[in-house]
C-alpha positions in Angstrom: 99.3 85.9 117.6 101.1 88.4 114.6 98.8 91.1 113.5 98.9 94.6 111.8 97.0 97.2 113.9 96.2 100.2 112.5 99.4 100.1 110.3 101.6 98.8 113.3 103.4 95.0 114.2 100.7 94.5 117.0 101.7 90.8 118.5 99.6 89.9 121.9 99.7 86.8 123.9 95.9 86.7 124.3 93.9 83.8 124.0 93.5 83.1 120.7 89.3 82.2 120.8 89.1 86.1 122.7 86.9 88.0 121.0 88.4 90.7 118.9 86.8 93.5 119.9 87.6 92.4 123.8 91.8 92.6 122.7 91.0 96.2 120.8 89.3 97.8 124.4 90.5 95.7 126.6 94.4 94.2 125.5 95.2 96.9 123.4 93.1 100.2 125.4 91.0 101.0 121.6 88.2 102.4 122.8 86.7 103.1 120.1 85.1 100.6 118.9 81.8 100.9 120.8 80.5 96.7 122.1 76.1 98.0 121.0 75.2 94.2 121.4 77.7 91.6 121.8 75.5 89.3 119.0 76.9 90.9 115.6 73.4 92.2 115.5 74.3 95.8 115.8 77.3 97.0 113.7 78.6 99.2 116.8 81.7 97.1 116.5 83.0 97.3 113.1 86.5 97.0 112.5 88.8 96.3 108.9 90.0 93.1 108.4 92.7 92.9 105.5 90.0 96.3 104.6 86.7 94.4 104.4 83.8 95.3 107.0 84.0 92.6 110.1 82.1 93.0 113.2 84.2 92.3 116.1 82.4 91.4 118.6 82.2 88.0 116.6 85.9 87.3 115.4 88.2 85.3 117.8 91.8 86.7 118.0 92.7 83.7 116.1 91.0 84.5 113.0 93.2 88.3 113.2 96.5 86.6 113.5 98.7 87.3 110.1 95.8 89.6 108.9 94.9 93.5 108.7 92.8 95.1 111.7 92.0 98.3 110.9 90.1 100.2 113.6 88.3 104.5 114.1 91.7 105.4 115.6 93.5 104.3 112.6 91.9 108.2 111.0 93.1 110.1 113.6 89.7 112.5 114.0 91.3 114.0 110.8 89.7 111.7 107.9 87.1 114.1 106.0 83.9 111.7 106.4 84.2 112.0 110.5 84.0 115.6 110.1 81.3 115.3 107.7 79.7 112.7 110.4 79.7 115.9 112.6 78.6 118.7 110.5 75.4 117.2 109.1 74.4 115.2 112.6 75.1 112.0 111.4 76.8 111.0 114.8 75.5 112.1 118.3 75.9 109.6 121.6 78.8 107.9 119.6 77.9 104.2 120.1 77.2 103.8 116.3 79.6 106.1 115.4 83.0 104.2 114.1 80.3 101.4 113.3 79.1 104.0 111.0 82.3 105.4 109.4 84.3 101.6 108.9 82.7 99.8 106.0 81.3 103.9 104.5 84.8 104.0 104.2 85.5 100.6 103.8 83.2 101.0 99.9 86.1 103.0 98.5 85.7 106.9 97.5 82.5 107.3 95.5 80.1 105.1 96.3 76.9 104.6 94.7 74.0 105.2 96.8 73.2 101.5 97.1 75.8 100.5 97.9 76.0 102.0 101.0 73.1 101.7 101.7 73.4 98.0 101.5 76.8 98.1 103.1 75.6 99.9 106.4 72.1 97.9 106.4 73.1 95.9 109.4 73.9 99.7 111.5 72.1 100.6 114.2 71.2 104.1 115.3 68.2 104.5 118.1 69.9 108.2 118.5 69.7 109.9 114.7 67.5 109.3 111.8 69.9 107.6 109.3 69.0 110.4 107.0 71.7 112.0 108.3 73.8 109.6 108.2 73.6 109.2 104.4 73.5 112.9 104.2 77.0 113.0 106.3 78.2 110.8 103.4 77.2 111.9 100.6 78.9 115.3 102.1 82.0 113.8 102.3 81.8 112.2 98.7 81.3 115.7 97.3 83.7 117.1 98.4 86.4 118.3 95.3 89.3 115.6 96.2 87.8 111.5 96.7 87.3 110.5 100.3 90.7 108.8 101.5 90.4 105.6 101.3 91.6 103.4 104.4 91.7 100.0 103.1 94.4 101.1 101.0 96.4 103.8 103.0 96.6 103.3 106.8 96.2 99.3 107.4 100.2 99.0 106.3 101.1 95.9 104.1 99.9 91.9 105.3 101.5 90.7 108.6 103.4 87.1 107.8 101.5 84.1 109.6 104.0 82.5 112.3 
């Protein structure tokens, strides 16, 4: 199975029905993507698949073949949205953080508030109030320079299916 992982061509020999979440964490050593519920209900495992947010606990590796998979590690801890989450109390325990940051980034540099709330509606956070999360995202959007768009800048070109 060949796909682009955080901008790098990656070949995996895992079972095609193994969950993408498990491949990322166990086979690739990328533990930033978290497992919350394992049923696609909480959003903690959200990654970008060709720029669109998906619950990686529901995606078999076979569906990632030939795609661009982008995880929280692609941001390297340097994305303005990650900093805003820390500065505004939008992240506490760290379980839901990556699953909230990735879909927010997928909306582009200046998403409308209603689009943002709709996109994050399926993400559960038990530690902080959602107002802190929305406040962090709003603060990052107000920055002088718009947020970098991960789908275009960090995920790399599509990979040819083999």
